[in-house]
Coordinates of C-alpha atoms in Angstrom, one line a residue:
Chain A
M1 CA -59.6 -11.7 108.0
A2 CA -61.1 -13.8 110.8
I3 CA -58.7 -16.2 112.3
F4 CA -60.9 -19.2 111.6
L5 CA -60.7 -18.7 107.9
K6 CA -57.0 -19.2 107.7
A7 CA -55.5 -22.2 105.9
Y8 CA -52.4 -24.1 106.8
Q9 CA -49.1 -22.8 105.7
G10 CA -45.6 -23.7 106.8
Y11 CA -43.4 -21.4 108.9
S12 CA -40.6 -19.5 107.3
G13 CA -39.4 -17.1 110.0
P14 CA -36.3 -17.1 112.2
V15 CA -35.6 -19.9 114.7
S16 CA -33.9 -19.6 118.0
A17 CA -30.5 -21.0 119.0
S18 CA -30.1 -24.3 120.8
Y19 CA -29.5 -22.7 124.3
E20 CA -32.6 -20.6 124.0
R21 CA -34.7 -23.7 123.4
M22 CA -33.2 -25.2 126.5
L23 CA -34.2 -22.1 128.4
V24 CA -37.8 -22.6 127.2
I25 CA -38.0 -25.8 129.3
F26 CA -36.5 -23.9 132.2
R27 CA -39.0 -21.0 131.8
Y28 CA -42.1 -23.1 131.5
A29 CA -41.1 -25.4 134.4
L30 CA -40.3 -22.4 136.6
A31 CA -43.7 -20.9 135.8
D32 CA -45.4 -24.2 136.7
V33 CA -43.7 -24.3 140.1
F34 CA -45.0 -20.9 141.0
Q35 CA -48.6 -21.9 140.2
S36 CA -48.8 -23.4 143.7
R37 CA -49.6 -20.9 146.4
L38 CA -48.3 -23.3 149.0
F39 CA -45.0 -23.3 147.4
I40 CA -44.9 -19.5 147.1
A41 CA -45.6 -19.3 150.8
F42 CA -42.9 -21.8 151.6
Y43 CA -40.4 -20.0 149.4
F44 CA -41.2 -16.7 151.0
V45 CA -40.6 -18.3 154.5
S46 CA -37.4 -19.8 153.4
L47 CA -36.0 -16.4 152.6
L48 CA -36.8 -15.0 156.0
L49 CA -33.7 -16.3 157.7
P50 CA -31.3 -14.5 155.4
V51 CA -33.3 -11.3 155.8
G52 CA -33.2 -11.8 159.6
L53 CA -29.4 -12.4 159.5
M54 CA -29.0 -9.2 157.5
C55 CA -30.9 -7.3 160.2
F56 CA -28.8 -9.1 162.8
L57 CA -25.6 -7.9 161.1
Y58 CA -26.8 -4.4 161.0
V59 CA -27.6 -4.5 164.7
Y60 CA -24.3 -6.3 165.5
H61 CA -22.4 -3.4 164.1
N62 CA -24.6 -0.7 165.6
L63 CA -23.3 0.0 169.1
E64 CA -26.0 2.4 169.9
L65 CA -28.7 -0.1 169.3
L66 CA -26.9 -2.8 171.2
L67 CA -26.6 -0.5 174.2
T68 CA -30.2 0.5 173.8
F69 CA -31.3 -3.1 174.0
E70 CA -28.7 -3.8 176.7
V71 CA -27.2 -6.7 174.7
P72 CA -24.1 -8.1 176.5
L73 CA -21.3 -7.5 174.0
D74 CA -19.3 -10.5 175.2
D75 CA -22.1 -12.9 174.2
L76 CA -22.1 -11.8 170.6
P77 CA -20.7 -14.4 168.2
T78 CA -17.7 -13.7 166.0
I79 CA -18.7 -13.2 162.4
D80 CA -16.5 -15.7 160.6
G81 CA -16.8 -19.0 158.7
T82 CA -18.4 -20.8 161.6
F83 CA -21.1 -18.2 161.8
F84 CA -21.8 -18.3 158.1
A85 CA -21.9 -22.1 158.1
V86 CA -24.0 -22.6 161.2
A87 CA -26.4 -19.6 161.0
M88 CA -26.8 -19.5 157.3
Q89 CA -25.7 -22.4 155.2
I90 CA -26.9 -25.4 157.3
P91 CA -30.4 -24.1 157.9
Q92 CA -30.8 -23.0 154.3
N93 CA -29.5 -26.4 153.1
S94 CA -32.1 -28.1 155.2
L95 CA -34.8 -25.9 153.6
L96 CA -33.3 -26.7 150.3
L97 CA -33.8 -30.4 151.0
I98 CA -37.5 -29.7 151.5
L99 CA -37.6 -27.6 148.4
V100 CA -36.1 -30.4 146.3
M101 CA -38.3 -33.0 147.9
V102 CA -41.4 -30.9 147.1
I103 CA -40.8 -29.8 143.5
G104 CA -38.1 -32.2 142.3
P105 CA -40.4 -35.2 141.7
S106 CA -43.0 -32.9 139.9
M107 CA -40.4 -31.9 137.3
I108 CA -39.9 -35.1 135.3
S109 CA -42.4 -37.8 136.4
P110 CA -45.5 -36.0 134.9
D111 CA -43.8 -35.8 131.5
L112 CA -43.0 -39.6 131.7
R113 CA -46.5 -40.4 132.9
N114 CA -48.2 -38.4 130.1
N115 CA -45.9 -39.7 127.3
A116 CA -44.5 -36.2 126.8
M117 CA -40.9 -37.3 126.1
P118 CA -41.5 -38.1 122.4
L119 CA -43.0 -34.6 122.0
Y120 CA -39.9 -33.0 123.5
L121 CA -37.3 -35.1 121.9
S122 CA -38.8 -35.1 118.4
R123 CA -38.0 -31.4 118.4
P124 CA -34.5 -29.9 118.1
I125 CA -33.6 -30.4 121.7
S126 CA -31.5 -33.2 123.1
L127 CA -31.9 -35.3 126.2
S128 CA -29.2 -33.3 127.9
N129 CA -31.0 -30.0 127.0
Y130 CA -34.1 -31.4 128.6
I131 CA -32.4 -32.5 131.8
V132 CA -30.4 -29.3 132.1
G133 CA -33.5 -27.2 131.5
K134 CA -35.3 -28.9 134.3
L135 CA -32.2 -28.9 136.6
L136 CA -31.8 -25.2 136.1
V137 CA -35.2 -24.6 137.8
L138 CA -33.9 -26.2 141.0
V139 CA -30.5 -24.5 140.6
F140 CA -32.1 -21.2 140.2
L141 CA -34.5 -21.5 143.1
G142 CA -31.9 -23.2 145.3
S143 CA -29.4 -20.5 144.6
I144 CA -31.7 -17.8 145.6
M145 CA -32.2 -19.7 148.9
T146 CA -28.6 -20.4 149.6
W147 CA -25.5 -18.9 148.1
V148 CA -27.1 -15.8 146.7
P149 CA -28.3 -14.5 150.1
G150 CA -25.0 -15.9 151.6
T151 CA -23.1 -13.7 149.2
L152 CA -25.2 -10.7 150.0
L153 CA -24.7 -11.3 153.7
F154 CA -21.0 -11.6 153.1
F155 CA -20.8 -8.2 151.3
L156 CA -23.0 -6.6 154.0
Q157 CA -20.7 -7.9 156.7
A158 CA -17.6 -6.8 154.6
F159 CA -19.1 -3.3 154.4
L160 CA -20.0 -3.1 158.0
G161 CA -17.0 -5.1 159.4
G162 CA -14.3 -2.9 158.1
E163 CA -11.4 -3.4 155.6
G164 CA -9.6 -6.3 157.3
W165 CA -12.6 -8.6 157.4
L166 CA -13.1 -8.9 153.6
G167 CA -9.5 -10.0 153.0
D168 CA -9.5 -12.5 155.9
N169 CA -12.7 -14.1 154.8
L170 CA -12.7 -14.1 151.1
H171 CA -12.9 -17.9 151.1
L172 CA -16.4 -17.7 152.4
L173 CA -17.7 -16.6 149.0
L174 CA -16.3 -19.8 147.4
A175 CA -17.5 -21.9 150.3
A176 CA -21.1 -20.7 149.9
A177 CA -21.2 -21.2 146.2
I178 CA -19.5 -24.6 146.1
S179 CA -21.3 -26.2 149.0
S180 CA -24.7 -24.9 147.9
L181 CA -24.3 -25.9 144.3
L182 CA -23.1 -29.4 145.2
W183 CA -26.0 -29.9 147.5
I184 CA -28.5 -28.5 145.0
I185 CA -27.3 -30.5 142.0
C186 CA -26.8 -33.8 143.8
L187 CA -30.2 -33.7 145.5
S188 CA -32.0 -32.5 142.3
L189 CA -30.5 -35.3 140.2
L190 CA -31.4 -37.8 142.9
A191 CA -35.0 -36.5 143.1
F192 CA -35.3 -36.6 139.3
A193 CA -33.9 -40.2 139.1
I194 CA -36.2 -41.4 141.8
S195 CA -39.3 -39.7 140.3
A196 CA -38.5 -41.1 136.9
Y197 CA -38.7 -44.6 138.2
V198 CA -41.5 -44.1 140.7
K199 CA -43.7 -41.8 138.6
W200 CA -46.2 -40.8 141.3
K201 CA -45.1 -37.6 142.9
A202 CA -46.1 -38.4 146.5
V203 CA -44.5 -41.8 146.5
A204 CA -41.4 -40.3 144.8
R205 CA -41.1 -37.8 147.6
I206 CA -41.3 -40.5 150.2
F207 CA -38.7 -42.5 148.4
F208 CA -36.4 -39.5 148.0
F209 CA -36.5 -38.7 151.7
G210 CA -36.1 -42.4 152.4
V211 CA -33.0 -42.7 150.3
I212 CA -31.4 -39.7 152.0
L213 CA -32.4 -40.8 155.4
I214 CA -31.6 -44.5 154.9
G215 CA -28.2 -43.5 153.6
S216 CA -27.6 -41.5 156.8
I217 CA -28.8 -44.2 159.1
L218 CA -27.0 -46.9 157.2
G219 CA -23.8 -44.9 157.5
Q220 CA -24.2 -44.7 161.2
V221 CA -25.0 -48.3 161.6
I222 CA -21.9 -49.3 159.6
E223 CA -19.8 -46.9 161.6
E224 CA -21.0 -48.3 164.9
T225 CA -20.6 -51.9 163.8
F226 CA -17.4 -51.8 161.9
G227 CA -16.0 -48.4 162.6
G228 CA -13.9 -46.4 160.1
V229 CA -14.5 -43.5 157.8
G230 CA -15.9 -45.8 155.0
A231 CA -19.2 -45.9 156.8
Y232 CA -19.9 -42.3 156.0
I233 CA -19.5 -42.8 152.2
V234 CA -23.2 -43.6 152.0
N235 CA -24.2 -40.7 154.3
L236 CA -24.7 -37.5 152.3
F237 CA -25.3 -35.5 155.5
A238 CA -21.9 -36.5 156.8
A239 CA -20.3 -35.5 153.5
Q240 CA -22.0 -32.2 153.6
E241 CA -20.7 -31.5 157.2
V242 CA -17.2 -32.4 156.0
I243 CA -17.4 -30.0 153.1
L244 CA -18.8 -27.2 155.1
T245 CA -16.2 -27.6 157.8
N246 CA -13.4 -27.5 155.3
L247 CA -14.6 -24.9 153.0
Y248 CA -15.8 -22.5 155.6
Q249 CA -12.9 -23.3 157.9
A250 CA -15.5 -23.7 160.6
D251 CA -15.1 -25.0 164.1
P252 CA -16.4 -28.6 164.0
D253 CA -17.7 -28.3 167.5
F254 CA -20.4 -25.9 166.3
L255 CA -21.4 -28.1 163.4
G256 CA -22.3 -31.2 165.5
F257 CA -20.5 -34.4 164.7
V258 CA -18.2 -34.1 161.7
P259 CA -16.5 -37.4 160.7
S260 CA -12.8 -37.2 160.1
M261 CA -13.2 -37.8 156.4
P262 CA -10.9 -36.1 153.9
I263 CA -12.8 -33.4 151.9
E264 CA -11.8 -35.2 148.6
V265 CA -13.8 -38.3 149.7
A266 CA -16.8 -36.1 150.6
L267 CA -16.6 -34.4 147.2
A268 CA -16.2 -37.7 145.4
Q269 CA -19.3 -38.9 147.3
F270 CA -21.4 -36.1 145.9
F271 CA -19.9 -36.6 142.5
V272 CA -20.6 -40.4 142.4
V273 CA -24.2 -40.0 143.7
S274 CA -24.8 -37.3 141.0
V275 CA -23.3 -39.3 138.2
V276 CA -25.2 -42.5 139.2
A277 CA -28.5 -40.6 139.4
L278 CA -27.8 -38.9 136.1
I279 CA -27.1 -42.3 134.4
L280 CA -30.2 -43.8 135.8
L281 CA -32.3 -40.8 134.8
A282 CA -31.0 -40.7 131.3
R283 CA -31.6 -44.5 130.9
R284 CA -35.1 -44.1 132.1
I285 CA -36.0 -41.2 129.9
K286 CA -34.5 -43.0 126.8
Q287 CA -37.0 -45.8 127.5
Y288 CA -39.8 -43.3 127.1
Q289 CA -38.5 -41.3 124.2
G290 CA -39.5 -43.7 121.4
V291 CA -42.8 -44.5 119.8
V292 CA -44.5 -47.3 121.6
Chain B
M1 CA -61.2 -16.9 100.2
T2 CA -58.6 -18.2 102.7
E3 CA -55.6 -16.5 103.9
S4 CA -52.4 -18.2 105.0
L5 CA -51.8 -19.1 108.6
G6 CA -48.6 -17.1 108.8
S7 CA -49.9 -13.8 107.5
E8 CA -50.3 -12.0 110.8
E9 CA -47.0 -13.0 112.1
R10 CA -45.4 -11.9 108.9
S11 CA -47.1 -8.5 109.2
T12 CA -45.7 -8.1 112.7
A13 CA -42.2 -9.0 111.7
A14 CA -40.1 -6.7 109.7
S15 CA -41.4 -7.2 106.2
S16 CA -38.0 -7.2 104.5
E17 CA -36.8 -9.9 106.9
A18 CA -39.8 -12.0 106.3
A19 CA -39.5 -11.6 102.6
A20 CA -35.9 -12.7 102.7
S21 CA -36.6 -15.8 104.7
V22 CA -37.2 -19.0 102.9
L23 CA -36.4 -21.5 105.6
P24 CA -36.4 -21.4 109.4
G25 CA -33.4 -19.2 109.2
G26 CA -34.7 -16.1 107.4
E27 CA -33.8 -13.1 109.4
S28 CA -31.3 -14.7 111.6
T29 CA -29.7 -17.1 109.1
A30 CA -26.3 -16.5 110.5
R31 CA -27.5 -17.1 114.0
S32 CA -29.4 -20.3 113.2
A33 CA -26.5 -21.5 111.1
N34 CA -24.6 -22.1 114.3
T35 CA -27.2 -24.6 115.4
L36 CA -28.8 -25.8 112.3
D37 CA -27.2 -26.9 109.2
S38 CA -26.9 -23.9 107.0
S39 CA -26.7 -25.9 103.9
A40 CA -30.4 -26.6 104.4
E41 CA -31.2 -23.3 102.8
S42 CA -29.8 -24.1 99.4
T43 CA -31.3 -27.6 99.3
D44 CA -34.6 -26.9 100.8
S45 CA -36.6 -25.4 98.0
A46 CA -35.8 -28.4 95.9
Q47 CA -36.9 -30.8 98.5
L48 CA -40.6 -30.8 97.7
Q49 CA -39.6 -32.2 94.3
S50 CA -36.8 -34.5 95.4
S51 CA -36.8 -37.4 97.8
V52 CA -38.5 -36.8 101.2
I53 CA -37.0 -39.9 102.8
E54 CA -34.2 -42.0 101.5
L55 CA -33.4 -45.3 103.0
D56 CA -30.2 -47.0 102.0
S57 CA -29.8 -50.6 103.2
L58 CA -31.1 -49.4 106.6
C59 CA -30.9 -52.1 109.3
V60 CA -32.0 -51.8 112.8
N61 CA -31.4 -54.5 115.3
Y62 CA -32.6 -55.1 118.8
D63 CA -31.9 -58.6 119.9
K64 CA -32.7 -59.7 116.3
P65 CA -33.0 -57.7 113.1
V66 CA -36.2 -55.6 113.2
L67 CA -35.6 -53.7 110.0
D68 CA -33.7 -55.6 107.4
S69 CA -31.8 -53.7 104.7
L70 CA -34.6 -51.3 103.8
S71 CA -33.9 -49.3 100.6
A72 CA -36.4 -46.8 99.2
E73 CA -36.6 -43.3 97.9
M74 CA -39.9 -41.8 98.9
R75 CA -41.0 -38.7 97.0
G76 CA -44.8 -38.6 97.7
S77 CA -46.5 -35.7 99.3
C78 CA -48.4 -38.1 101.6
I79 CA -46.9 -41.5 102.2
G80 CA -48.8 -44.2 104.0
L81 CA -46.9 -46.6 106.2
L82 CA -48.6 -50.0 106.3
G83 CA -47.9 -53.4 107.7
P84 CA -49.1 -56.0 110.2
N85 CA -48.1 -55.9 113.8
G86 CA -44.4 -56.5 114.3
A87 CA -43.6 -55.5 110.7
G88 CA -41.3 -52.7 111.8
K89 CA -43.5 -49.6 111.3
T90 CA -42.8 -48.4 114.9
T91 CA -39.1 -49.1 114.6
L92 CA -39.0 -47.2 111.3
L93 CA -40.8 -44.2 112.8
N94 CA -38.4 -44.3 115.8
T95 CA -35.4 -44.4 113.6
L96 CA -36.7 -41.6 111.3
L97 CA -37.4 -39.5 114.4
G98 CA -33.9 -40.0 115.6
F99 CA -34.9 -42.1 118.7
K100 CA -33.2 -45.2 117.5
R101 CA -29.8 -45.5 115.8
P102 CA -29.5 -47.6 112.7
S103 CA -27.3 -50.7 113.1
S104 CA -26.1 -50.2 109.6
G105 CA -27.1 -48.4 106.4
K106 CA -28.3 -44.9 106.5
A107 CA -31.5 -42.9 106.3
S108 CA -31.9 -39.3 105.2
I109 CA -34.8 -36.9 105.5
L110 CA -35.2 -34.0 103.1
G111 CA -31.7 -34.7 101.9
H112 CA -30.0 -34.6 105.3
D113 CA -28.4 -37.7 106.8
L114 CA -30.0 -38.6 110.1
K115 CA -26.6 -39.2 111.8
S116 CA -25.0 -35.9 110.9
G117 CA -28.0 -33.6 110.6
N118 CA -30.2 -34.9 113.4
Q119 CA -30.8 -31.4 114.9
W120 CA -31.7 -29.9 111.6
V121 CA -34.0 -32.8 110.7
R122 CA -35.8 -32.5 114.1
S123 CA -36.4 -28.8 113.4
M124 CA -38.0 -29.7 110.2
V125 CA -40.4 -32.5 111.4
G126 CA -43.6 -32.5 113.3
Y127 CA -44.7 -35.6 115.1
M128 CA -48.1 -36.6 116.3
P129 CA -47.9 -39.7 118.5
E130 CA -50.5 -42.4 118.6
R131 CA -51.0 -42.5 122.4
D132 CA -52.1 -39.7 124.6
A133 CA -49.2 -37.3 124.9
F134 CA -49.3 -33.9 126.6
I135 CA -47.7 -31.9 129.3
A136 CA -49.6 -32.0 132.5
G137 CA -51.2 -29.0 134.0
M138 CA -51.2 -26.9 130.9
T139 CA -54.0 -25.2 128.9
G140 CA -54.1 -26.2 125.3
I141 CA -52.8 -22.9 124.1
R142 CA -49.9 -23.0 126.5
F143 CA -49.0 -26.5 125.6
V144 CA -48.9 -25.8 121.9
R145 CA -47.1 -22.5 122.4
M146 CA -44.4 -24.3 124.4
M147 CA -44.0 -26.9 121.7
A148 CA -43.6 -24.1 119.1
E149 CA -41.0 -22.4 121.2
L150 CA -39.1 -25.7 121.6
S151 CA -39.1 -25.9 117.8
G152 CA -37.3 -22.6 117.7
L153 CA -40.1 -20.0 117.3
S154 CA -39.8 -16.9 119.3
S155 CA -42.2 -16.5 122.2
K156 CA -44.4 -13.9 120.4
V157 CA -44.7 -15.8 117.1
A158 CA -45.2 -19.1 119.0
L159 CA -48.2 -17.6 120.8
E160 CA -49.7 -16.2 117.5
R161 CA -49.3 -19.5 115.7
A162 CA -50.6 -21.4 118.6
H163 CA -53.8 -19.4 118.5
E164 CA -54.1 -19.8 114.7
V165 CA -53.4 -23.5 114.7
F166 CA -56.0 -24.1 117.4
F167 CA -58.6 -22.4 115.3
Y168 CA -57.3 -24.2 112.2
V169 CA -57.8 -27.6 113.8
G170 CA -61.2 -26.6 115.2
L171 CA -60.3 -26.3 118.9
G172 CA -60.4 -22.5 119.0
E173 CA -63.1 -22.4 121.7
A174 CA -61.4 -24.9 123.9
R175 CA -57.9 -23.5 123.7
Y176 CA -57.9 -22.2 127.3
R177 CA -59.1 -25.4 128.8
N178 CA -56.6 -27.8 130.4
V179 CA -55.4 -30.5 128.0
E180 CA -56.2 -33.2 130.5
S181 CA -59.9 -32.2 130.4
Y182 CA -60.1 -32.7 126.6
S183 CA -62.1 -35.6 125.1
L184 CA -60.2 -38.2 123.1
G185 CA -61.1 -36.5 119.8
M186 CA -60.0 -33.1 121.1
K187 CA -56.7 -34.6 122.4
Q188 CA -56.1 -36.0 118.9
L189 CA -56.6 -32.5 117.4
A190 CA -54.4 -30.9 120.1
K191 CA -51.7 -33.4 119.2
L192 CA -52.1 -32.5 115.5
A193 CA -51.9 -28.8 116.5
Q194 CA -48.6 -29.2 118.4
A195 CA -47.3 -31.2 115.4
I196 CA -48.0 -28.5 112.9
V197 CA -47.6 -25.3 114.9
H198 CA -44.0 -24.7 113.8
G199 CA -44.8 -25.4 110.2
P200 CA -42.8 -28.6 109.7
R201 CA -41.6 -29.7 106.3
L202 CA -42.3 -33.3 107.2
L203 CA -45.1 -34.5 109.4
F204 CA -45.3 -37.9 111.0
L205 CA -48.8 -38.9 112.0
D206 CA -49.1 -42.1 114.0
E207 CA -52.6 -43.5 113.8
P208 CA -54.2 -40.0 113.6
T209 CA -57.8 -41.2 113.5
N210 CA -57.4 -43.6 116.4
G211 CA -60.5 -43.6 118.6
L212 CA -62.3 -40.9 116.7
D213 CA -66.0 -41.0 115.9
P214 CA -67.0 -40.8 112.2
P215 CA -67.5 -37.0 112.1
A216 CA -64.2 -36.4 114.0
R217 CA -62.4 -38.9 111.7
A218 CA -63.7 -37.2 108.6
R219 CA -62.6 -33.8 110.0
M220 CA -59.1 -35.2 110.8
L221 CA -58.7 -36.7 107.3
Q222 CA -59.9 -33.4 105.8
L223 CA -57.2 -31.5 107.8
I224 CA -54.6 -34.0 106.7
R225 CA -55.6 -33.5 103.1
E226 CA -55.6 -29.7 103.4
I227 CA -52.1 -29.9 104.9
R228 CA -51.0 -32.2 102.1
D229 CA -52.5 -29.9 99.5
S230 CA -50.8 -26.8 100.9
G231 CA -47.6 -28.1 99.3
D232 CA -45.5 -27.0 102.2
T233 CA -45.5 -30.2 104.1
H234 CA -44.9 -33.8 103.3
I235 CA -46.8 -36.3 105.4
I236 CA -46.0 -39.8 106.6
I237 CA -49.0 -41.6 108.1
A238 CA -48.7 -44.9 109.9
S239 CA -52.1 -46.4 110.2
H240 CA -53.9 -49.7 110.3
L241 CA -57.0 -48.2 108.6
L242 CA -56.5 -48.7 104.9
Q243 CA -59.4 -46.4 104.1
D244 CA -57.6 -43.5 105.9
I245 CA -54.4 -44.2 104.0
E246 CA -56.3 -44.5 100.7
S247 CA -58.1 -41.2 101.2
C248 CA -55.0 -39.2 102.0
C249 CA -51.9 -40.8 100.6
D250 CA -50.4 -40.9 97.1
E251 CA -47.8 -43.4 98.0
V252 CA -47.7 -46.4 100.3
L253 CA -44.8 -48.3 101.9
V254 CA -45.9 -51.8 103.0
L255 CA -43.6 -53.5 105.5
K256 CA -43.6 -57.2 106.2
E257 CA -41.3 -58.8 108.7
G258 CA -38.9 -55.9 108.7
R259 CA -38.6 -55.7 104.9
I260 CA -40.3 -53.7 102.3
A261 CA -43.0 -55.8 100.8
K262 CA -44.3 -53.1 98.5
Y263 CA -43.5 -49.4 97.8
C264 CA -45.7 -47.9 95.2
N265 CA -47.5 -44.8 94.0
L266 CA -51.2 -45.6 94.5
E267 CA -52.4 -43.9 91.4
E268 CA -49.9 -45.6 89.2
E269 CA -50.6 -48.9 90.8
R270 CA -54.3 -48.5 90.2
R271 CA -53.7 -47.2 86.7
S272 CA -51.7 -50.3 85.8
N273 CA -54.9 -52.4 86.4
R274 CA -57.5 -49.9 85.3
Q275 CA -58.6 -52.0 82.3
F276 CA -59.4 -55.0 84.3
L277 CA -63.0 -56.1 83.7
L278 CA -65.3 -58.8 85.0
M279 CA -68.2 -59.6 82.7
Q280 CA -71.2 -61.8 83.0
I281 CA -72.9 -62.5 79.6
R282 CA -75.8 -64.5 78.1
G283 CA -75.4 -65.8 74.6
D284 CA -72.6 -67.3 72.5
E285 CA -69.8 -67.2 75.0
I286 CA -67.2 -68.8 72.7
A287 CA -67.9 -66.3 69.9
F288 CA -67.8 -63.4 72.3
V289 CA -64.5 -64.5 73.8
E290 CA -63.1 -64.9 70.3
G291 CA -64.3 -61.4 69.4
L292 CA -62.6 -60.0 72.5
R293 CA -59.3 -61.7 71.6
N294 CA -59.6 -60.2 68.1
L295 CA -59.9 -56.8 69.8
G296 CA -56.6 -57.4 71.5
C297 CA -57.9 -58.4 75.0
E298 CA -56.4 -61.0 77.2
V299 CA -59.3 -63.2 78.3
A300 CA -59.8 -65.7 81.0
L301 CA -62.8 -67.7 82.0
P302 CA -62.7 -68.3 85.7
N303 CA -66.2 -70.0 85.6
R304 CA -69.2 -70.4 83.4
R305 CA -70.7 -67.2 82.0
R306 CA -68.1 -65.0 83.7
I307 CA -65.4 -63.5 81.6
K308 CA -62.3 -61.8 83.0
A309 CA -60.6 -59.5 80.5
I310 CA -57.6 -57.2 80.5
I311 CA -58.3 -54.8 77.7
P312 CA -55.7 -52.8 75.9
E313 CA -55.2 -49.0 76.6
E314 CA -56.6 -47.9 73.2
L315 CA -59.8 -50.0 73.4
D316 CA -62.9 -48.1 74.4
I317 CA -65.6 -49.8 76.5
S318 CA -68.2 -49.0 73.9
Q319 CA -66.5 -51.3 71.4
L320 CA -67.3 -54.2 73.8
Y321 CA -71.0 -53.3 73.6
E322 CA -70.8 -53.1 69.8
L323 CA -69.2 -56.5 69.8
A324 CA -71.9 -57.9 72.0
E325 CA -74.6 -56.4 69.8
S326 CA -73.1 -57.8 66.7
L327 CA -73.1 -61.3 68.3
S328 CA -76.5 -60.9 69.9
V329 CA -74.9 -61.4 73.3
Q330 CA -76.3 -59.8 76.4
I331 CA -73.8 -58.3 78.8
R332 CA -75.7 -58.8 82.1
N333 CA -73.0 -57.5 84.3
L334 CA -69.9 -55.5 83.7
D335 CA -67.6 -54.7 86.7
Y336 CA -65.0 -52.1 85.9
K337 CA -62.5 -53.1 88.6
R338 CA -59.8 -51.0 90.0
D339 CA -57.3 -52.2 92.5
S340 CA -58.1 -51.0 96.0
L341 CA -55.5 -50.4 98.6
E342 CA -56.7 -53.5 100.3
D343 CA -55.9 -55.5 97.1
I344 CA -52.5 -54.0 96.9
F345 CA -51.8 -54.6 100.6
L346 CA -53.1 -58.2 100.5
R347 CA -51.0 -58.9 97.4
A348 CA -48.0 -57.5 99.1
M349 CA -48.7 -59.7 102.2
D350 CA -49.1 -62.8 100.0
A351 CA -46.0 -62.2 98.0
D352 CA -42.8 -63.9 99.2

C-alpha cells in the first residue's frame, strides 16, 4: 500500500520512560551542535593539549628518549597537583569558556525565538527535563574536554609513575571532576539564562563574555578600592583559582594571583551564580510556555 | 481503500505485543506504568464515549479572575471553542495544556485530573499552536520525528510515523526541506503533523486555518474532519471563524467574559429550531393565520404579509400548501430557517 493512501489512526504502541524523553532533547541538541564544521574543528583542537600531555608523560618516563633529545633532567617539572592544575585544568577550563560561549546561547534562545516551548512542554516532559536535557550537552562536551582526559592522564601517570604516585595523588581525580563540573554547570546555566533574555545568539555571546569579564574587573576594582576578600565574590575566575589551588593542593605561585578566600566561599559563589541563573532561566521559559 | 497509518509500524513490531497493546503502554505496560498512570489503561477504552473534558467550578486568576467558575462536561468528538477577544479561550487552553494552574476548582481530561495526572494527560494530547512554532535548523521530518520521540515513541517508530504523517497532511514531497523555508500554509500543516504524529487521544487546534488560502483551508478542514471521523481522537478547536467550527464541530463552548455563555450540541440546537418558518403570502392573511393555528402552529406576524410560524414536529410542510390551496392563498416565499452557528453565537453573546 502506497504511503499516501493511508488514513489517520491513533498510536497504540509502547511509550518510553521519562528519562528517555529527556535524553531525546540531549541527543537532538548534540547532533545540532556537530552540524557546524567550525565547531568540530574547534573541538578537535581543544583535545590536542591532553593528547600532547599524554605524549609528554610518556617521554617524561622514558629515560632513553630524554637522553636522546638531551633534555636536562633537572628542568623537568614534578608531576603533581600543580602540574595537573597548571598544564591541564586551567588551559582546558579556558577552552571550555569559549565552548560555552559559542554553543551555550544557541541551545535555548532559538527555541524561545521560534515559539517552540509550547511544543516541548505540551508533551510529557517537564521544564526541568528540558533544561537538564540541554545542559547535558554542555556537560557531555565539557567533560570530554576537561575531567575525562584529566582522568586518563592521571591513570597514565599512575601507570608510568610507579606504585607510590597513585596513592599520594588520589585526590587529583576528585579535583579534576569537581572543578570541571562546577565550571561547566555554572557557565552553562549563565549562558542559558543570558541567551533566554537576549534571544540573539551573537548578542548573547557578547553579554555572556561581558558578564564574566565585568565580574572579574569589578572584583578587582572593589578589592583595590576597599580591600578584603569580599571583592572576589563577584569574580568567578578568582573563585576558580581558589578551588583549583585547594582541590589540587597546588602551589599558588604557579597559578598566578590566588586570593586568600576560603574554598567554602568560592564553592558558595559558584552555587549562588548557578541557582540565580537557573531561577532566571526557568522564569523566562515559563513566560514562553503558554499559548499567546 | 485506505489503510491505517500505523499498519507498517505494527508489522515491524512483534505482532503479539502490538495486538496486546491498547494504549501507549502495550508491550511495555509495566515500564510505562512507572511514568504514566497505569490506571489509564482500564479507563481509556471508555473515554471515547464518556466525557472528554470535565470542568468543575474551574477558576483561573491573574490579577483578576479570567475564568470564573466554569463547569461543563464535554463529550463531543469535535468541540469548538468560541468567544470574543478576552473571553478566556487562551487561558482555558493554557489551563487544559497544563501551562497554567487553576486558582480553584478542577479540570480533568479523559477522566484524569490535571493536577495529579498531568504527565499522563500530556502524553495523550496533541497541540497545534496558532503562531509559528518550530525548532530552528531542522528539516520537517526531523522536527516531527523529534516531537514524536518526545511524546514517548521509540526512535524507529517515530521516524516511520513522521514519514507517514507528512504524506498524510500532504507535505510528503517537502519533508526534507528546512521548516523555516516552508510557506505559511506548509507551516500550518507541519504544525498539524507534529500534533498528530504520536496519535493523541485529544487534539487541541488553535486557529488551524489562520492565514491559509481557500484551497489550503479546505484541505485543513478536510484533514480535521478525517481525524474526527477516525474515532481515535477528540478535537478541540479554538477559532474565530464560525464557518470552520460549523463545518467540523459537533459541540461548541462559547465563552464570554470568563464564563460559559453557551455549551451545546450543534445538531441538537439546530434541531430544536428546525420547524421555524418564515412565509410571505398573498391572499386572506387572517384566515390563513387562523388555519395555521388550527394546525397547531405558533404564529407571529412581525410585519404585513410576513408570517413567522413554529410548526409542531408531526406537521408536514405539505399540509401548509394544502391549507393555502383551500383558502386560495399564494405562498410567495417560504424560508425554512435553521439556526446557524452565527445565530447561536450571537444569541449567546446577547444573553446576560
